[in-house]
Coordinates of C-alpha atoms in Angstrom, one line a residue:
X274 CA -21.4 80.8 30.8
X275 CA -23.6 83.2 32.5
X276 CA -26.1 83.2 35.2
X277 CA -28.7 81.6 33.9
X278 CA -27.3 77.8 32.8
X279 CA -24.0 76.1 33.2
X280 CA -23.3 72.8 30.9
X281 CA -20.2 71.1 29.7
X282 CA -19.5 72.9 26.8
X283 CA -17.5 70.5 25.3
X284 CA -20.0 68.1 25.7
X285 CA -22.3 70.3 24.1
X286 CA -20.6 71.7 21.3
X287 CA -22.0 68.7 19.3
X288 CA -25.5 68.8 17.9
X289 CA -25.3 65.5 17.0
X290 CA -25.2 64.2 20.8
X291 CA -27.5 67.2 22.4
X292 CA -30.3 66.1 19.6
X293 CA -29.9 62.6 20.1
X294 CA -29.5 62.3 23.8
X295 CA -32.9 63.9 23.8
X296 CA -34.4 61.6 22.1
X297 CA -34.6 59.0 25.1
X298 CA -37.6 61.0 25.7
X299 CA -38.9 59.7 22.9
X300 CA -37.6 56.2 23.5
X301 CA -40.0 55.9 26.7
X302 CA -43.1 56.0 23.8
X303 CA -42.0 52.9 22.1
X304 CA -40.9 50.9 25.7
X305 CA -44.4 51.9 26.6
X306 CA -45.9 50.5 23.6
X307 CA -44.3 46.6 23.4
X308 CA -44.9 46.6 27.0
X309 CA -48.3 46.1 26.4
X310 CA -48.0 44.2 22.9
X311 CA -45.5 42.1 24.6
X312 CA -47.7 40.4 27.3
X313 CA -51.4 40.5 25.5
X314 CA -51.4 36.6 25.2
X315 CA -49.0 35.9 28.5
X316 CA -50.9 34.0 31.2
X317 CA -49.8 35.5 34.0
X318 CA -51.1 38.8 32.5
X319 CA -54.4 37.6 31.7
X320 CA -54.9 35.8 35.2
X321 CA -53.3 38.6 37.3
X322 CA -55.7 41.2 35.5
X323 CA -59.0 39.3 35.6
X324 CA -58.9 38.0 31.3
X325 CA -59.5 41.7 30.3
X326 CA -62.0 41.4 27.5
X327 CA -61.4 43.3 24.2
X328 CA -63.0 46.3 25.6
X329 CA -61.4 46.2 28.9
X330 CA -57.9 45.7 27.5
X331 CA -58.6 49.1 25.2
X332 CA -59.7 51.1 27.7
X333 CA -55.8 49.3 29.9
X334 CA -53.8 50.5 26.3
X335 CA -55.7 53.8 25.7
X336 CA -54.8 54.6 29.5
X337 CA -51.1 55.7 28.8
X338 CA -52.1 57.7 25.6
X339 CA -54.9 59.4 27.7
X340 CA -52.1 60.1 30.1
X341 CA -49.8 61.7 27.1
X342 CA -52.8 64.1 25.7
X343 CA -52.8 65.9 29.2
X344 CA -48.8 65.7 29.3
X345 CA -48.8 67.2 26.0
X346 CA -51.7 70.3 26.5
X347 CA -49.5 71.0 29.6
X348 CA -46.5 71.8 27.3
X349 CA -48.6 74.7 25.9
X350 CA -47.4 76.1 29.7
X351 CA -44.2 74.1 30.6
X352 CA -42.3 74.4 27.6
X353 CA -42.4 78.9 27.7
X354 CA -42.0 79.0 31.4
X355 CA -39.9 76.4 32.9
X356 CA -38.0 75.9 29.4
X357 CA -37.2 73.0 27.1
X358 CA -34.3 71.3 28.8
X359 CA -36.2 71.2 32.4
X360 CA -39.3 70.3 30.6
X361 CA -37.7 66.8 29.6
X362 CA -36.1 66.6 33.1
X363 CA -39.8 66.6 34.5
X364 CA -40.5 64.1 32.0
X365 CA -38.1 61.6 33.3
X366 CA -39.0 61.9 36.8
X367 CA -42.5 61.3 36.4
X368 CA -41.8 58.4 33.8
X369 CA -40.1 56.8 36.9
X370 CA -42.9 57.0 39.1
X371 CA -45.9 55.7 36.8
X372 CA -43.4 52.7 36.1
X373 CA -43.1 51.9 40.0
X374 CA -46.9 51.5 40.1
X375 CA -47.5 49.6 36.6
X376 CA -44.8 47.2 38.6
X377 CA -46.6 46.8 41.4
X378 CA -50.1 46.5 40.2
X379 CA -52.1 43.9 41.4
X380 CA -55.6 44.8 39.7
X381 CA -56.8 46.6 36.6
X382 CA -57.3 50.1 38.6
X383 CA -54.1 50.4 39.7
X384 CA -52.3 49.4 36.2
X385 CA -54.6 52.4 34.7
X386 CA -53.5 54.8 37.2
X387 CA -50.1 53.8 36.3
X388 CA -50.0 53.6 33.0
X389 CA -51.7 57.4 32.9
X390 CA -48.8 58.8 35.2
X391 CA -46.4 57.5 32.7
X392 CA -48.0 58.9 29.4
X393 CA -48.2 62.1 31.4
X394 CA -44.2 61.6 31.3
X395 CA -44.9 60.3 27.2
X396 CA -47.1 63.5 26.5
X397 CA -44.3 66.0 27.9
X398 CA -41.0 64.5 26.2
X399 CA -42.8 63.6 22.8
X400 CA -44.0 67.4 22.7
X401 CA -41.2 69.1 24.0
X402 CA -38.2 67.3 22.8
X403 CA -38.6 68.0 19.2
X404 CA -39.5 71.6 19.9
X405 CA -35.5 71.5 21.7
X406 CA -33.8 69.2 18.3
X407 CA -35.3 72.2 16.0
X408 CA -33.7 74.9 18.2
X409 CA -30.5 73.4 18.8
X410 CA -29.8 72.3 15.4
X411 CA -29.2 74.2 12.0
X412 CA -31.3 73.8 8.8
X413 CA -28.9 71.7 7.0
X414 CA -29.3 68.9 9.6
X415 CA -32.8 69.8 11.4
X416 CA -34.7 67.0 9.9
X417 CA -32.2 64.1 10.2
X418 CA -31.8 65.1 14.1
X419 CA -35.8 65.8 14.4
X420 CA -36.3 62.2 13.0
X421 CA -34.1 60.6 15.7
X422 CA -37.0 61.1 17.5
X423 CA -39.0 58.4 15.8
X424 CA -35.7 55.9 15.6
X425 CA -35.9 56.3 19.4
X426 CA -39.3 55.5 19.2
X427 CA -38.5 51.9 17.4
X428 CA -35.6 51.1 19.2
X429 CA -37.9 51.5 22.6
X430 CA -40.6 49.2 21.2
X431 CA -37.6 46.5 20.1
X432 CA -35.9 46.7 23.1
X433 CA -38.7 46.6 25.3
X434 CA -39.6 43.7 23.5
X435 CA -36.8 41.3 23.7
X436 CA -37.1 41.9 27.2
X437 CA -40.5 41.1 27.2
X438 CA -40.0 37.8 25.1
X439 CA -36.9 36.6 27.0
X440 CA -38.5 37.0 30.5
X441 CA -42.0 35.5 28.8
X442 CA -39.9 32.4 30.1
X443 CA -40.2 33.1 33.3
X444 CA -43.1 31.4 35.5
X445 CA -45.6 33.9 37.2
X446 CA -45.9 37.4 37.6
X447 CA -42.2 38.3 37.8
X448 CA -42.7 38.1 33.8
X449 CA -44.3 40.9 33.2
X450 CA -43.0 42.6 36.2
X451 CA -39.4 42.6 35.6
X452 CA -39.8 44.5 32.3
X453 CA -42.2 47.2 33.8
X454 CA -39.6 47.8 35.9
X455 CA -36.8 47.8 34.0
X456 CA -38.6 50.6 31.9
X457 CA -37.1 52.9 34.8
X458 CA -33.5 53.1 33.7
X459 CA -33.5 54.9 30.5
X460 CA -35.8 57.7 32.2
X461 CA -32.9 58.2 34.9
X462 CA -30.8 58.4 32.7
X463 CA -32.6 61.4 31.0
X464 CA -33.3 63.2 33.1
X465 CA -29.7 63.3 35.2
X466 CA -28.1 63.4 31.9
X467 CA -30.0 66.5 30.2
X468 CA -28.3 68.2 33.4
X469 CA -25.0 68.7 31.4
X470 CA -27.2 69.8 28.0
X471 CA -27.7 73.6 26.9
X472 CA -31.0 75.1 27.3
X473 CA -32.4 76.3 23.8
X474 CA -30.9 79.2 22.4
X475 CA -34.1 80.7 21.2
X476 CA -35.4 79.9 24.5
X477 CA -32.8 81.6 26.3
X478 CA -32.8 84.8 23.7
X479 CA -36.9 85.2 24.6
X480 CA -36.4 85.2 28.0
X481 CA -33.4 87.9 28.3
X482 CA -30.8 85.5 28.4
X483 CA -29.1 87.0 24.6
X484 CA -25.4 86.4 25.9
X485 CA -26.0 82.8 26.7
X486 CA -27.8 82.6 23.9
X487 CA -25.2 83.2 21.7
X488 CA -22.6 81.2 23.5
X489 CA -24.7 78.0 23.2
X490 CA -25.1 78.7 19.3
X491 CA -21.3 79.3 18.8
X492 CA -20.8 76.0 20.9
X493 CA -22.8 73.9 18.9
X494 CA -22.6 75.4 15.0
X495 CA -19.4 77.5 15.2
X496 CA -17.0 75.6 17.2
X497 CA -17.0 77.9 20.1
X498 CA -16.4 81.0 17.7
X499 CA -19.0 83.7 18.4
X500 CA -18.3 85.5 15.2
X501 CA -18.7 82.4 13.0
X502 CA -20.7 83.5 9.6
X503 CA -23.5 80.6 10.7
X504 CA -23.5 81.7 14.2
X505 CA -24.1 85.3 13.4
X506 CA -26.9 84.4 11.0
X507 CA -28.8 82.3 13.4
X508 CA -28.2 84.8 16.0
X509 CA -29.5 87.6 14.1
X510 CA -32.6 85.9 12.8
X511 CA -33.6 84.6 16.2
X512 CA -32.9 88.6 17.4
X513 CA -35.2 89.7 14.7
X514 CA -38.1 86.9 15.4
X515 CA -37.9 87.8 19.0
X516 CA -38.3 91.7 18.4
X517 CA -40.4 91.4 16.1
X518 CA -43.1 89.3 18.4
X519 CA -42.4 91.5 21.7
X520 CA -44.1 94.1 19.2
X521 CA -47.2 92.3 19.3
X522 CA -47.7 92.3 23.0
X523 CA -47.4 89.4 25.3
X524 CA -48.0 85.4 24.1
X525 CA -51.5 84.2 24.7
X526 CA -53.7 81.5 22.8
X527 CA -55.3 84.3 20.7
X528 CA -51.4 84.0 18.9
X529 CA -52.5 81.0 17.4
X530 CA -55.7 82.3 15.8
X531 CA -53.5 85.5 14.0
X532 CA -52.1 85.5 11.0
X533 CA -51.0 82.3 9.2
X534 CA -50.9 80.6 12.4
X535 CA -54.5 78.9 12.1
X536 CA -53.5 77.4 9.0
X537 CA -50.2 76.3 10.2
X538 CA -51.6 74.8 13.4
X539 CA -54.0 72.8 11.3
X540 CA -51.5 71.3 9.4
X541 CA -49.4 70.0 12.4
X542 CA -52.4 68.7 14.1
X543 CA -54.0 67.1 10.9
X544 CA -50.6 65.5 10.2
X545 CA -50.5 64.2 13.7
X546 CA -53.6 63.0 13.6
X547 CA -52.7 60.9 10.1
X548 CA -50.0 58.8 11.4
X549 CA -52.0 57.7 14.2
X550 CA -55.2 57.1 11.2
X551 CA -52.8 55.2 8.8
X552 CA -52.4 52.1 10.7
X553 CA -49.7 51.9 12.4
X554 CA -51.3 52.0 16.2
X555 CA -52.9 48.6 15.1
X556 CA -49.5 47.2 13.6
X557 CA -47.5 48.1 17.2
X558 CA -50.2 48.1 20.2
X559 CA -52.0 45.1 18.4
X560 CA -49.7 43.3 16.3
X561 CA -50.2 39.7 18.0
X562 CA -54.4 40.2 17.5
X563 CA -53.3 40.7 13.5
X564 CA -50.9 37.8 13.9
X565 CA -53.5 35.3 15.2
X566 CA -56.1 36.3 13.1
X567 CA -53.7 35.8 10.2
X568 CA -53.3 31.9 11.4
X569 CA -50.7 32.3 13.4
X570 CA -50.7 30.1 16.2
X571 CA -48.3 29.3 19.2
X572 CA -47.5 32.0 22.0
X573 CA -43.7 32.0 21.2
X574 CA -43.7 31.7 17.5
X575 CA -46.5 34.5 17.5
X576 CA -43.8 36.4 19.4
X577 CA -40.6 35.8 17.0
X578 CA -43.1 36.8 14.0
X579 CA -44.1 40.1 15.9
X580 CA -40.2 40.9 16.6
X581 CA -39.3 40.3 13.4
X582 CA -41.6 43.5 12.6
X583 CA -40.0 45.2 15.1
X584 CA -36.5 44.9 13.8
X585 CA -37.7 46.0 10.5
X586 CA -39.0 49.0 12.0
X587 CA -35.6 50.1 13.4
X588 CA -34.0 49.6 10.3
X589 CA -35.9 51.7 8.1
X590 CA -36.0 54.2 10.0
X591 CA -32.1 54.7 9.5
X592 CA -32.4 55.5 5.3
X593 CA -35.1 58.3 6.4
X594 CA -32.9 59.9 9.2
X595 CA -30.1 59.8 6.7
X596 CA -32.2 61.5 3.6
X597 CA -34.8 63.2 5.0
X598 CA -33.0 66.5 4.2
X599 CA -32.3 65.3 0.9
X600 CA -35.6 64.0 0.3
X601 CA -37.8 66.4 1.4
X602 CA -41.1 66.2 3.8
X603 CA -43.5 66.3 1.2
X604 CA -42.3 63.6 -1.1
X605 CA -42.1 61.2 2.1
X606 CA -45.4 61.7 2.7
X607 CA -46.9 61.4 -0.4
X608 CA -45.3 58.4 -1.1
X609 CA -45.4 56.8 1.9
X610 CA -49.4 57.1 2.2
X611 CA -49.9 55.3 -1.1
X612 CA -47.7 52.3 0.3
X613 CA -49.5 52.5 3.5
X614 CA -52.9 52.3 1.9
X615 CA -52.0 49.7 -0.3
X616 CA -50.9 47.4 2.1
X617 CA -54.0 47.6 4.7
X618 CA -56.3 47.2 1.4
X619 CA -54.1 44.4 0.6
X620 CA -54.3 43.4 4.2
X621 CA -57.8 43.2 4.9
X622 CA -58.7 41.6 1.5
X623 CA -56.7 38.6 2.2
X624 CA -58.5 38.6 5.6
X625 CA -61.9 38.8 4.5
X626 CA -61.1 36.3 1.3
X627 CA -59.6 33.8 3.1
X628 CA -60.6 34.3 7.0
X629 CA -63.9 32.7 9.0
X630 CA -64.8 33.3 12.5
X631 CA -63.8 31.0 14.6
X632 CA -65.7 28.5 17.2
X633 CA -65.9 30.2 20.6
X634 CA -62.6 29.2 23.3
X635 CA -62.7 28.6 26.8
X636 CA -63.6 32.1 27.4
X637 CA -66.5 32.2 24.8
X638 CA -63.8 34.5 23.0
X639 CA -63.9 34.4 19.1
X640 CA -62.1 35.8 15.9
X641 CA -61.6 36.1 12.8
X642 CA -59.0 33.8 11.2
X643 CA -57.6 31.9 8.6
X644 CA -57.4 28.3 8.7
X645 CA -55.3 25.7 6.8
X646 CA -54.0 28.2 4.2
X647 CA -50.1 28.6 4.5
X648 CA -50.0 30.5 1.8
X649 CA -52.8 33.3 2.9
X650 CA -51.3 33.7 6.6
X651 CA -48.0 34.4 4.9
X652 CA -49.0 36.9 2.5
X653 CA -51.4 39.0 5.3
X654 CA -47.8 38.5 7.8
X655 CA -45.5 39.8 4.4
X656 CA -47.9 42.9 3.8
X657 CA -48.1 43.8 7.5
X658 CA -44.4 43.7 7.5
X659 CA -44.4 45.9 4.1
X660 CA -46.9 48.2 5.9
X661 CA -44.3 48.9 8.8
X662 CA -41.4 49.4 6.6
X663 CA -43.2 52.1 4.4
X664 CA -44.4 53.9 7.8
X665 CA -40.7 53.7 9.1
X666 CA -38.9 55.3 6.0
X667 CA -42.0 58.2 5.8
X668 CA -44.6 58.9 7.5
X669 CA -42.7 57.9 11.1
X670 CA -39.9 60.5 11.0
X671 CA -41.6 63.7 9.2
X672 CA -44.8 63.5 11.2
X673 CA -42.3 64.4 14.4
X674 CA -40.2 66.6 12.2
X675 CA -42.9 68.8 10.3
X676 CA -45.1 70.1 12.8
X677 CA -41.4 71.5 15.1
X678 CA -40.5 73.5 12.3
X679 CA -44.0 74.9 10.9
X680 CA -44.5 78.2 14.0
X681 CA -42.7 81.3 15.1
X682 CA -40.9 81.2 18.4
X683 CA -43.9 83.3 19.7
X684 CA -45.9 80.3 19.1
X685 CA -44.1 77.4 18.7
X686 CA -44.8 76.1 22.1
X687 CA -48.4 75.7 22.5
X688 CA -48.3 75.3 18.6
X689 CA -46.0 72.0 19.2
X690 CA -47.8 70.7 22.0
X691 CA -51.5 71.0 20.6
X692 CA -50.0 69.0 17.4
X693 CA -48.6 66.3 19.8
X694 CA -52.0 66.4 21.7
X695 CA -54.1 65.4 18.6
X696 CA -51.8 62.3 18.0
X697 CA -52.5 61.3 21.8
X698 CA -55.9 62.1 21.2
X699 CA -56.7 59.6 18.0
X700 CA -54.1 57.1 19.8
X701 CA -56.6 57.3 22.5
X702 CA -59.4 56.6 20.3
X703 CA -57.6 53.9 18.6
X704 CA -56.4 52.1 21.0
X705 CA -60.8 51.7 22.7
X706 CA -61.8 51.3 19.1
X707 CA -59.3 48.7 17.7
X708 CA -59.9 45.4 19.8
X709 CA -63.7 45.8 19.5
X710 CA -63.2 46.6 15.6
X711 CA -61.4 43.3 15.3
X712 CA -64.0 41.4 17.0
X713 CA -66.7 42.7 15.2
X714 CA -66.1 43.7 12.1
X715 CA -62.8 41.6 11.4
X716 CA -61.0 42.5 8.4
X717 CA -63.2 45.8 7.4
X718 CA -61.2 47.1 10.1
X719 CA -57.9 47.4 7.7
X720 CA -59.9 48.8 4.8
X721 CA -61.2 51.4 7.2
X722 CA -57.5 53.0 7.6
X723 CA -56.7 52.1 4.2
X724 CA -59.2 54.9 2.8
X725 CA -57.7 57.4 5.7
X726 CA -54.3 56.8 4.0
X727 CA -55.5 57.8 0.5
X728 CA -57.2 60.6 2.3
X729 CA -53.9 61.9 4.2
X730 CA -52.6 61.6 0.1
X731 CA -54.7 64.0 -1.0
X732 CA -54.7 66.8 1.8
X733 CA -50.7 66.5 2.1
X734 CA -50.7 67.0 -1.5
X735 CA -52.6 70.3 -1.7
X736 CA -52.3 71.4 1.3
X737 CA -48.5 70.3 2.9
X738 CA -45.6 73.1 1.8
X739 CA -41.8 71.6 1.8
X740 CA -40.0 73.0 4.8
X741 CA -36.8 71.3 4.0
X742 CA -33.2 73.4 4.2
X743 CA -35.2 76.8 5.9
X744 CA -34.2 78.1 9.1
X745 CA -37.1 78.3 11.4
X746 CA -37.4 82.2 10.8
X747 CA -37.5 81.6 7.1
X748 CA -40.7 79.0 7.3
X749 CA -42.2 82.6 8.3
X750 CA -41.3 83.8 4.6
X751 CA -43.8 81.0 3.2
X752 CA -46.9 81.6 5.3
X753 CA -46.6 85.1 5.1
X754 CA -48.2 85.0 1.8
X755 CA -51.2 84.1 3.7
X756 CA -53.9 81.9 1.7
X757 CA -52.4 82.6 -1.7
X758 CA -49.4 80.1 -2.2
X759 CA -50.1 76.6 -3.3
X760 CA -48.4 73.9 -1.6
X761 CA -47.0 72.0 -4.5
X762 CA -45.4 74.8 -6.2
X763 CA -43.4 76.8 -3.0
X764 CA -39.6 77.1 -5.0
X765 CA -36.6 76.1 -2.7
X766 CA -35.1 79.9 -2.8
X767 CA -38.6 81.4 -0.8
X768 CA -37.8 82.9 2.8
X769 CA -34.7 82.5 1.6
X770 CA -32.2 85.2 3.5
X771 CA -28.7 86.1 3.1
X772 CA -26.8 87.3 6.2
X773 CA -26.7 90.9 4.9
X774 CA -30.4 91.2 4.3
X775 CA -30.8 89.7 8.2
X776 CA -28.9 91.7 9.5
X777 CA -30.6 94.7 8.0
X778 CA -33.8 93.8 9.0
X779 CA -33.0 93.4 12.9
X780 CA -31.2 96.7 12.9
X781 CA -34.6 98.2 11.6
X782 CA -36.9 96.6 13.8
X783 CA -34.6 97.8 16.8
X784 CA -34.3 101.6 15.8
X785 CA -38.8 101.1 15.7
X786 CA -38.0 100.1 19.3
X787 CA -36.2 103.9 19.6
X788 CA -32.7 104.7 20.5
X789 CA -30.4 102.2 19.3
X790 CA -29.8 98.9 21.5
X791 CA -26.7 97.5 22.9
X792 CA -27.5 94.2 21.3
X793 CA -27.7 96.2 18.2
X794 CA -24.4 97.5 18.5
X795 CA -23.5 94.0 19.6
X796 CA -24.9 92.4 16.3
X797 CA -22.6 95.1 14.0
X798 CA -19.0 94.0 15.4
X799 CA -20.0 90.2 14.5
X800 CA -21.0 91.9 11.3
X801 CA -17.8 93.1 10.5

């Protein structure tokens, strides 16, 4: 292969499998997530760590998505020097080491410290491991193996989950400890397995690396055949992007404040920031709080209800993986915003119609909840479950897919990872605000990120362009108009390229660099 990388190229000829074994990086997000919601009413828990009240048990869940924003600013370095592939190794390795201490935590302090380490593991692999799916995949499929991503995501929570409720059977601390620890395997796993994975092509290309470059893209889109029409296309794009940017002088920050890039770095941090403002935080991190203010009553059959959620979040996901490349990013969004906001109106309504707070428990601790009406908890349990579904088949996937296929290669890097960073940072912020929210202004709480949803409606509708079916060099087509397209009317055929017109392009931006190149004599005889 060459001196930089060796893989099993067989292994690696499928994008299907590269993409998707990635995406245990993403898995270790949603194993983090149940393995709070899983134990927030166990006694064992509550006993070990002193009855954390509702601020002290935001400030124990915000700790891991604290943990994630600094894992994700630190991909702004880590993904352009050490590349994509060892950037997710890291990951692993570190996701090991904050699980060893969350499983042998004995007081609040130390579970912080641990749950930090690991969402500086969460902040690395949810940044960099779309940045890799949108560079090792082609157009036609970029979005469905993007959005694998966020199905990784679900299937961490369930799984984590059902570990969580069977060993919720278990007496004492081992019942909370056992699935901490378990957490450990699927992070082994990615990081010895990414071993035999390619390193990005456009990764390699930027760093000087064009032969294995182009090996690695025949591998995975041209069946090992380096003069494959796709192959040569992709090739010659990423040659032209990569020219083109050496132009400019070497990558700094100022790259993101040039250009189009400000407006494009906007919109994957604002879109970021809007599936963490829809909702769904309190539907995953705080699902048995909704549950019990809903009427719902009983540790285990709070627990069936909240897997039940769980499993519907897994499954739709699957019709947005399949269609997203059919579908498109904006309609997903739009849609799926409307439904969102619905449901929390509908939601909190119910709540604040039916609900009263309740008398004080042992602990002095009281809530809001509905009493006596079968008919009430049911409806606020059906809409929560509605809520998840339309957050599952839209927003979930495109909020991870979008933002990986908005920048240039110059840019894409720190671009990805300060996108990533502002969903850590409102996840943060959601997960101190939530529990106090609920215990002081009850159901308001839902009508509050119903009114973000309507507001993520409008600013994806005038402001979101579709990015469906472009390479990641054509995006550059639509924000090169600067300020004077409008979202909702970008056609299908702009930044559209033919292989000729490619081609072209590269050979003239390497006869500005002066004498013809070997690579450019390199690119003619795939030409021909």
């Amino acid at each position: 292969m060459g001196k930089f990388t060796t893989y099993n190229a067989r292994i690696a000829s499928n994008p299907y499998i590269v993409g998707s074994f990635a995406c245990i990086g993403g898995g270790l997000f949603g194993l983090d997530i149940s393995s709070m919601s899983g134990v927030l009413n166990n006694p064992s828990y509550l006993s070990t760590f002193n009855f954390p009240n509702p601020s002290a048990q935001g400030g124990i869940v915000a700790a891991m998505p604290a943990g994630s924003l600094v894992g994700s600013l630190a991909v702004t370095q880590l993904a352009d020097k050490l590349g994509r592939k060892r950037t997710v190794i890291v990951a692993g390795l570190i996701w090991v080491i904050g699980s060893i201490i969350q499983c042998a935590a004995v007081n609040r302090g130390m579970l912080v410290v641990g749950r930090i380490i690991s969402g500086i593991s969460v902040g690395l692999s949810s940044a960099v491991v779309p940045i890799y799916q949108s560079e090792i995949t082609a157009p036609a499929i970029r979005g469905r193996m993007v959005s694998l991503q966020q199905w990784s995501i679900t299937w961490g929570i369930l799984i984590q989950y059902f570990v969580q409720f069977g060993c919720s059977y278990i007496h004492g601390v081992a019942s909370f400890r056992i699935p901490w620890g378990l957490q450990m395997i699927p992070a082994i796993i990615l990081s010895l397995g990414m071993t035999v994975f390619p390193e990005s092509p456009r990764w390699l290309f930027d760093h000087g690396y064009e032969e294995e470059a182009l090996q690695v893209l025949a591998d995975l889109h041209g069946g090992g055949d380096t003069r494959n029409e796709l192959v040569v296309l992709e090739y010659e794009e990423i040659r032209q992007q990569v020219y083109f940017e050496r132009t400019e002088g070497a990558k700094s920050y100022t790259d993101l404040l040039k250009g189009g890039n400000p407006r494009r770095v906007m919109l994957g941090m604002s879109l970021q920031m809007w599936s963490q403002l829809c909702g769904m935080n309190i539907m995953m991190y705080y699902i048995i709080y909704v549950f019990e203010g809903a009427g719902l009553t009983g540790i285990r059959t709070n627990l069936i209800a909240d897997s039940v959620q769980y499993v519907l979040n897994v499954a739709l996901t699957v019709p947005a993986i399949i269609y997203i490349d059919k579908w498109g990013r904006r309609p997903m969004l739009l849609v799926g915003t409307l439904l969102m906001g619905f449901w929390m109106f509908l939601v909190g309504g119910i709540q604040g119609r039916f609900g009263h707070w309740s008398l004080p428990d042992a602990t002095g601790k009281i809530v809001w909840v509905i009493d006596g009406n079968q008919a009430a908890t049911k409806a606020v349990i059906v809409c929560s479950y509605l809520f998840v579904c339309s957050f599952a088949i839209t927003m979930g996937p495109v909020s991870w897919t979008y933002p990986a296929e908005l920048y240039s290669l110059k840019v894409r890097g720190k671009a990805v990872s300060l996108s990533t960073a502002s969903n850590w940072a409102f996840n943060t912020a959601l997960a101190f605000a939530v529990p106090p929210g609920l215990n002081s202004i009850a159901w308001k709480t839902y009508f509050i990120f119903g009114t973000f949803n309507f507001a993520a409606f409008l600013h994806v509708f005038f402001m979101f362009p579709e990015t469906v079916g472009r390479s990641l060099e054509e995006v550059e087509e639509i924000f090169q108009q600067g300020h004077t397209f409008t979202a909702w009317r970008i056609g299908k055929d702009v930044g559209k390229k033919t292989l000729a017109e490619v081609v072209e392009k590269s050979k003239a931006i390497s006869r500005g660099k002066g004498a013809e190149s070997p690579d450019e004599k390199h690119s003619e005889e795939h030409v021909a």
